[in-house]
Amino acid sequence: MTQQFPPFLIEGYRNFMSGRYATESQRYRKLAEEGQKPTTMVIACCDSRAAPETIFDCGPGQLFVLRNVANLVPPFGPDAAYHGTSSAIEFAIIHLKVENIVVMGHGRCGGIAGALATAAGHAPEGAFIGKWLTMIEEVAGKVEANSLLTASEQQTALERIVIRQSIGNLLTFPFVKDRVEANELSLHGAWFDISSGELWTMNGESGDFMRPEL
Protein backbone atom coordinates (compact mmCIF):
# COMPACT_ATOMS: atom_id res chain seq x y z
CA MET A 1 0.00 0.00 0.00
CA THR A 2 1.38 3.38 -0.99
CA GLN A 3 1.11 5.94 1.77
CA GLN A 4 1.96 9.60 1.95
CA PHE A 5 5.51 10.35 3.06
CA PRO A 6 5.39 12.09 6.48
CA PRO A 7 4.78 15.78 5.69
CA PHE A 8 6.87 17.05 8.60
CA LEU A 9 9.90 15.30 7.12
CA ILE A 10 9.38 17.01 3.78
CA GLU A 11 9.08 20.34 5.59
CA GLY A 12 12.24 19.57 7.53
CA TYR A 13 14.08 18.70 4.33
CA ARG A 14 12.89 21.97 2.78
CA ASN A 15 14.32 23.87 5.75
CA PHE A 16 17.55 21.87 5.55
CA MET A 17 18.05 22.72 1.87
CA SER A 18 17.35 26.43 2.34
CA GLY A 19 19.29 26.62 5.59
CA ARG A 20 22.10 24.27 6.56
CA TYR A 21 22.78 22.81 3.14
CA ALA A 22 22.82 26.23 1.52
CA THR A 23 25.33 27.38 4.14
CA GLU A 24 27.51 24.26 4.04
CA SER A 25 27.10 23.12 0.43
CA GLN A 26 30.86 23.27 -0.17
CA ARG A 27 31.48 20.96 2.76
CA TYR A 28 28.89 18.47 1.50
CA ARG A 29 30.41 18.49 -1.98
CA LYS A 30 33.88 17.94 -0.53
CA LEU A 31 32.63 15.06 1.62
CA ALA A 32 30.95 13.53 -1.42
CA GLU A 33 34.15 13.72 -3.46
CA GLU A 34 36.71 12.81 -0.80
CA GLY A 35 34.68 10.56 1.50
CA GLN A 36 34.20 10.82 5.22
CA LYS A 37 37.12 11.17 7.63
CA PRO A 38 35.61 11.53 11.10
CA THR A 39 38.04 11.33 14.00
CA THR A 40 35.41 10.25 16.52
CA MET A 41 32.86 7.47 16.75
CA VAL A 42 29.91 7.86 19.12
CA ILE A 43 27.99 4.80 20.27
CA ALA A 44 24.68 6.15 21.54
CA CYS A 45 21.12 5.09 22.25
CA CYS A 46 18.36 5.09 19.64
CA ASP A 47 16.32 7.43 21.85
CA SER A 48 15.04 10.32 19.72
CA ARG A 49 15.73 12.77 22.56
CA ALA A 50 19.49 12.20 22.71
CA ALA A 51 21.01 12.78 19.26
CA PRO A 52 24.84 13.04 19.45
CA GLU A 53 25.13 15.40 16.46
CA THR A 54 22.75 17.83 18.18
CA ILE A 55 24.25 17.53 21.67
CA PHE A 56 27.81 18.07 20.43
CA ASP A 57 26.80 20.58 17.75
CA CYS A 58 28.65 18.69 15.01
CA GLY A 59 28.31 19.17 11.29
CA PRO A 60 28.37 16.63 8.47
CA GLY A 61 31.41 14.38 8.40
CA GLN A 62 32.51 15.09 11.98
CA LEU A 63 31.02 12.11 13.83
CA PHE A 64 30.59 8.47 12.92
CA VAL A 65 27.49 7.59 14.90
CA LEU A 66 26.16 4.16 15.86
CA ARG A 67 22.85 4.05 17.72
CA ASN A 68 21.17 1.03 19.26
CA VAL A 69 18.93 0.23 22.23
CA ALA A 70 20.67 1.38 25.44
CA ASN A 71 24.00 2.13 23.69
CA LEU A 72 25.25 -1.42 24.26
CA VAL A 73 28.45 -2.93 22.92
CA PRO A 74 28.43 -6.74 22.83
CA PRO A 75 31.62 -8.63 23.58
CA PHE A 76 33.70 -9.70 20.58
CA GLY A 77 32.19 -12.88 19.17
CA PRO A 78 32.48 -13.52 15.44
CA ASP A 79 30.09 -16.24 14.26
CA ALA A 80 27.46 -16.87 11.58
CA ALA A 81 24.90 -14.47 13.12
CA TYR A 82 24.34 -10.88 12.06
CA HIS A 83 26.34 -8.30 14.03
CA GLY A 84 25.26 -4.74 13.22
CA THR A 85 26.97 -3.08 16.19
CA SER A 86 30.20 -5.06 15.84
CA SER A 87 30.40 -4.42 12.09
CA ALA A 88 30.05 -0.66 12.64
CA ILE A 89 32.84 -0.75 15.24
CA GLU A 90 35.02 -2.76 12.87
CA PHE A 91 34.41 -0.29 10.05
CA ALA A 92 35.18 2.70 12.27
CA ILE A 93 38.47 1.23 13.51
CA ILE A 94 39.85 -0.61 10.52
CA HIS A 95 38.61 1.52 7.64
CA LEU A 96 37.97 5.00 9.06
CA LYS A 97 40.74 4.75 11.67
CA VAL A 98 38.92 6.92 14.18
CA GLU A 99 40.97 8.26 17.06
CA ASN A 100 38.22 8.30 19.70
CA ILE A 101 35.23 6.18 20.62
CA VAL A 102 32.66 7.72 22.95
CA VAL A 103 29.99 5.53 24.54
CA MET A 104 27.19 7.92 25.45
CA GLY A 105 24.27 6.94 27.63
CA HIS A 106 21.46 9.18 28.78
CA GLY A 107 18.91 9.73 31.52
CA ARG A 108 15.47 8.10 31.40
CA CYS A 109 16.69 5.44 28.96
CA GLY A 110 13.88 3.07 27.97
CA GLY A 111 16.27 0.20 27.35
CA ILE A 112 17.75 0.52 30.81
CA ALA A 113 14.26 0.73 32.29
CA GLY A 114 13.43 -2.47 30.40
CA ALA A 115 16.47 -4.25 31.83
CA LEU A 116 15.48 -3.26 35.37
CA ALA A 117 11.88 -4.32 34.73
CA THR A 118 13.13 -7.67 33.44
CA ALA A 119 15.18 -8.14 36.59
CA ALA A 120 12.02 -7.46 38.60
CA GLY A 121 10.11 -10.11 36.62
CA HIS A 122 8.37 -7.85 34.10
CA ALA A 123 10.18 -8.35 30.80
CA PRO A 124 9.21 -6.03 27.92
CA GLU A 125 7.26 -7.52 25.01
CA GLY A 126 8.98 -8.31 21.75
CA ALA A 127 11.04 -10.95 20.00
CA PHE A 128 14.33 -9.03 19.97
CA ILE A 129 14.56 -6.49 22.81
CA GLY A 130 14.65 -9.08 25.58
CA LYS A 131 17.48 -11.01 23.93
CA TRP A 132 19.44 -7.80 23.34
CA LEU A 133 19.11 -6.79 26.99
CA THR A 134 20.46 -10.12 28.24
CA MET A 135 23.88 -8.53 27.74
CA ILE A 136 23.25 -6.52 30.89
CA GLU A 137 20.94 -8.85 32.82
CA GLU A 138 23.55 -9.73 35.46
CA VAL A 139 24.39 -6.17 36.42
CA ALA A 140 20.73 -5.13 36.09
CA GLY A 141 19.80 -7.83 38.57
CA LYS A 142 22.36 -6.58 41.08
CA VAL A 143 21.20 -2.96 40.77
CA GLU A 144 17.50 -3.85 40.95
CA ALA A 145 18.10 -5.96 44.06
CA ASN A 146 19.66 -3.01 45.93
CA SER A 147 16.74 -1.82 48.05
CA LEU A 148 18.80 1.09 49.39
CA LEU A 149 18.40 2.83 46.04
CA THR A 150 15.20 4.48 44.88
CA ALA A 151 13.84 3.57 41.45
CA SER A 152 15.29 6.72 39.87
CA GLU A 153 18.66 6.10 41.54
CA GLN A 154 18.69 2.53 40.20
CA GLN A 155 17.93 3.88 36.73
CA THR A 156 20.78 6.41 36.75
CA ALA A 157 23.20 3.95 38.34
CA LEU A 158 22.55 1.30 35.69
CA GLU A 159 22.74 3.83 32.85
CA ARG A 160 26.25 4.74 33.97
CA ILE A 161 27.38 1.21 34.83
CA VAL A 162 26.35 0.05 31.36
CA ILE A 163 28.57 2.73 29.81
CA ARG A 164 31.54 1.30 31.69
CA GLN A 165 30.55 -2.24 30.70
CA SER A 166 30.31 -1.28 27.02
CA ILE A 167 33.77 0.28 27.18
CA GLY A 168 35.05 -2.93 28.74
CA ASN A 169 33.46 -4.94 25.94
CA LEU A 170 35.11 -2.71 23.36
CA LEU A 171 38.45 -3.91 24.68
CA THR A 172 37.51 -7.52 23.87
CA PHE A 173 37.78 -6.59 20.17
CA PRO A 174 41.41 -7.37 19.23
CA PHE A 175 41.66 -4.49 16.75
CA VAL A 176 40.35 -2.07 19.40
CA LYS A 177 42.66 -3.33 22.14
CA ASP A 178 45.69 -3.20 19.85
CA ARG A 179 45.07 0.41 18.87
CA VAL A 180 44.40 1.47 22.47
CA GLU A 181 47.67 -0.12 23.59
CA ALA A 182 49.48 1.62 20.72
CA ASN A 183 48.02 4.98 21.87
CA GLU A 184 46.25 5.33 18.53
CA LEU A 185 42.74 5.14 20.00
CA SER A 186 41.09 6.58 23.13
CA LEU A 187 37.91 5.25 24.72
CA HIS A 188 35.55 7.60 26.55
CA GLY A 189 32.24 7.52 28.40
CA ALA A 190 29.57 10.20 28.61
CA TRP A 191 26.08 10.53 30.09
CA PHE A 192 23.52 13.11 29.01
CA ASP A 193 20.57 14.27 31.12
CA ILE A 194 17.65 14.96 28.80
CA SER A 195 15.76 17.01 31.39
CA SER A 196 18.53 19.44 32.37
CA GLY A 197 20.82 19.23 29.34
CA GLU A 198 23.73 18.33 31.61
CA LEU A 199 26.61 16.34 30.15
CA TRP A 200 28.72 14.16 32.44
CA THR A 201 31.98 12.62 31.21
CA MET A 202 33.69 9.56 32.61
CA ASN A 203 37.11 9.68 34.23
CA GLY A 204 39.14 7.06 32.38
CA GLU A 205 41.05 5.98 35.50
CA SER A 206 38.40 5.95 38.24
CA GLY A 207 35.29 5.40 36.14
CA ASP A 208 33.55 8.25 37.98
CA PHE A 209 31.31 10.66 36.09
CA MET A 210 31.80 14.41 36.45
CA ARG A 211 30.69 17.63 34.82
CA PRO A 212 33.28 19.01 32.38
CA GLU A 213 34.37 22.62 32.71
CA LEU A 214 32.69 24.83 30.12
XYZ file of C-alpha atoms in Angstrom:
214
model
C 0.000 0.000 0.000
C 1.378 3.384 -0.993
C 1.110 5.943 1.769
C 1.958 9.599 1.947
C 5.506 10.354 3.065
C 5.390 12.093 6.483
C 4.776 15.781 5.689
C 6.871 17.052 8.603
C 9.904 15.299 7.122
C 9.377 17.008 3.778
C 9.083 20.335 5.593
C 12.239 19.568 7.529
C 14.078 18.703 4.327
C 12.887 21.968 2.776
C 14.317 23.872 5.753
C 17.547 21.875 5.545
C 18.049 22.720 1.872
C 17.352 26.433 2.340
C 19.290 26.623 5.593
C 22.103 24.275 6.562
C 22.776 22.808 3.135
C 22.822 26.229 1.518
C 25.329 27.379 4.143
C 27.514 24.258 4.035
C 27.105 23.124 0.425
C 30.856 23.270 -0.172
C 31.484 20.958 2.764
C 28.892 18.471 1.497
C 30.415 18.488 -1.977
C 33.881 17.940 -0.530
C 32.626 15.060 1.622
C 30.951 13.532 -1.424
C 34.155 13.725 -3.456
C 36.713 12.809 -0.796
C 34.684 10.561 1.496
C 34.203 10.816 5.224
C 37.119 11.174 7.630
C 35.606 11.528 11.099
C 38.038 11.334 14.000
C 35.410 10.252 16.524
C 32.856 7.470 16.749
C 29.913 7.865 19.116
C 27.986 4.800 20.271
C 24.679 6.149 21.535
C 21.120 5.092 22.252
C 18.359 5.095 19.638
C 16.323 7.432 21.849
C 15.036 10.316 19.723
C 15.733 12.773 22.557
C 19.494 12.201 22.708
C 21.011 12.781 19.263
C 24.836 13.045 19.445
C 25.126 15.403 16.458
C 22.754 17.831 18.183
C 24.251 17.528 21.672
C 27.814 18.069 20.425
C 26.801 20.584 17.751
C 28.646 18.694 15.013
C 28.307 19.169 11.289
C 28.368 16.627 8.468
C 31.413 14.384 8.396
C 32.513 15.092 11.980
C 31.023 12.115 13.834
C 30.594 8.469 12.915
C 27.487 7.590 14.901
C 26.165 4.163 15.862
C 22.852 4.048 17.721
C 21.170 1.032 19.261
C 18.928 0.233 22.227
C 20.671 1.376 25.440
C 24.000 2.128 23.695
C 25.247 -1.417 24.261
C 28.455 -2.932 22.920
C 28.427 -6.740 22.832
C 31.618 -8.634 23.581
C 33.698 -9.701 20.585
C 32.189 -12.880 19.169
C 32.478 -13.519 15.437
C 30.087 -16.239 14.260
C 27.458 -16.868 11.578
C 24.900 -14.471 13.118
C 24.336 -10.879 12.058
C 26.336 -8.296 14.033
C 25.262 -4.741 13.218
C 26.970 -3.085 16.187
C 30.197 -5.056 15.843
C 30.402 -4.418 12.095
C 30.053 -0.661 12.640
C 32.839 -0.750 15.236
C 35.021 -2.762 12.868
C 34.406 -0.291 10.047
C 35.185 2.696 12.274
C 38.470 1.229 13.508
C 39.853 -0.615 10.515
C 38.615 1.521 7.644
C 37.968 5.001 9.056
C 40.744 4.754 11.667
C 38.916 6.915 14.177
C 40.975 8.264 17.064
C 38.221 8.304 19.698
C 35.225 6.182 20.618
C 32.659 7.724 22.955
C 29.993 5.527 24.541
C 27.194 7.924 25.448
C 24.271 6.937 27.633
C 21.458 9.179 28.779
C 18.911 9.731 31.516
C 15.475 8.100 31.402
C 16.688 5.443 28.958
C 13.883 3.071 27.971
C 16.269 0.200 27.345
C 17.755 0.519 30.811
C 14.257 0.731 32.295
C 13.425 -2.466 30.396
C 16.471 -4.248 31.831
C 15.482 -3.257 35.372
C 11.879 -4.319 34.729
C 13.127 -7.673 33.442
C 15.184 -8.136 36.591
C 12.018 -7.462 38.601
C 10.110 -10.110 36.624
C 8.367 -7.855 34.104
C 10.179 -8.353 30.804
C 9.213 -6.035 27.915
C 7.258 -7.516 25.014
C 8.984 -8.305 21.747
C 11.041 -10.951 20.001
C 14.331 -9.034 19.967
C 14.560 -6.494 22.806
C 14.648 -9.083 25.578
C 17.476 -11.009 23.927
C 19.436 -7.795 23.335
C 19.108 -6.791 26.987
C 20.464 -10.125 28.240
C 23.885 -8.531 27.736
C 23.248 -6.519 30.894
C 20.940 -8.855 32.817
C 23.547 -9.735 35.459
C 24.386 -6.173 36.417
C 20.727 -5.127 36.095
C 19.799 -7.827 38.570
C 22.359 -6.575 41.084
C 21.204 -2.964 40.773
C 17.496 -3.847 40.953
C 18.104 -5.957 44.061
C 19.662 -3.012 45.929
C 16.742 -1.822 48.054
C 18.796 1.092 49.391
C 18.401 2.831 46.037
C 15.203 4.481 44.875
C 13.836 3.569 41.447
C 15.295 6.716 39.870
C 18.663 6.097 41.540
C 18.689 2.534 40.195
C 17.933 3.883 36.726
C 20.778 6.410 36.746
C 23.197 3.951 38.338
C 22.553 1.295 35.692
C 22.744 3.832 32.854
C 26.252 4.741 33.974
C 27.377 1.213 34.832
C 26.354 0.047 31.363
C 28.566 2.730 29.813
C 31.540 1.295 31.689
C 30.550 -2.243 30.697
C 30.305 -1.277 27.021
C 33.774 0.284 27.176
C 35.053 -2.932 28.744
C 33.455 -4.937 25.943
C 35.113 -2.710 23.357
C 38.453 -3.908 24.678
C 37.507 -7.518 23.866
C 37.778 -6.593 20.165
C 41.413 -7.368 19.226
C 41.660 -4.485 16.753
C 40.352 -2.065 19.397
C 42.657 -3.329 22.140
C 45.694 -3.205 19.852
C 45.069 0.414 18.868
C 44.402 1.474 22.466
C 47.669 -0.122 23.585
C 49.480 1.624 20.719
C 48.019 4.983 21.866
C 46.254 5.333 18.528
C 42.744 5.142 19.998
C 41.087 6.575 23.126
C 37.905 5.247 24.725
C 35.548 7.600 26.553
C 32.245 7.516 28.399
C 29.566 10.204 28.611
C 26.083 10.532 30.093
C 23.515 13.112 29.014
C 20.571 14.272 31.120
C 17.651 14.955 28.802
C 15.759 17.010 31.385
C 18.529 19.437 32.373
C 20.816 19.230 29.338
C 23.727 18.331 31.614
C 26.608 16.341 30.154
C 28.720 14.156 32.437
C 31.982 12.624 31.214
C 33.693 9.558 32.613
C 37.105 9.683 34.228
C 39.137 7.062 32.381
C 41.048 5.983 35.496
C 38.402 5.946 38.236
C 35.285 5.398 36.137
C 33.545 8.246 37.976
C 31.314 10.660 36.092
C 31.795 14.409 36.449
C 30.687 17.627 34.822
C 33.284 19.012 32.383
C 34.367 22.624 32.709
C 32.687 24.831 30.117
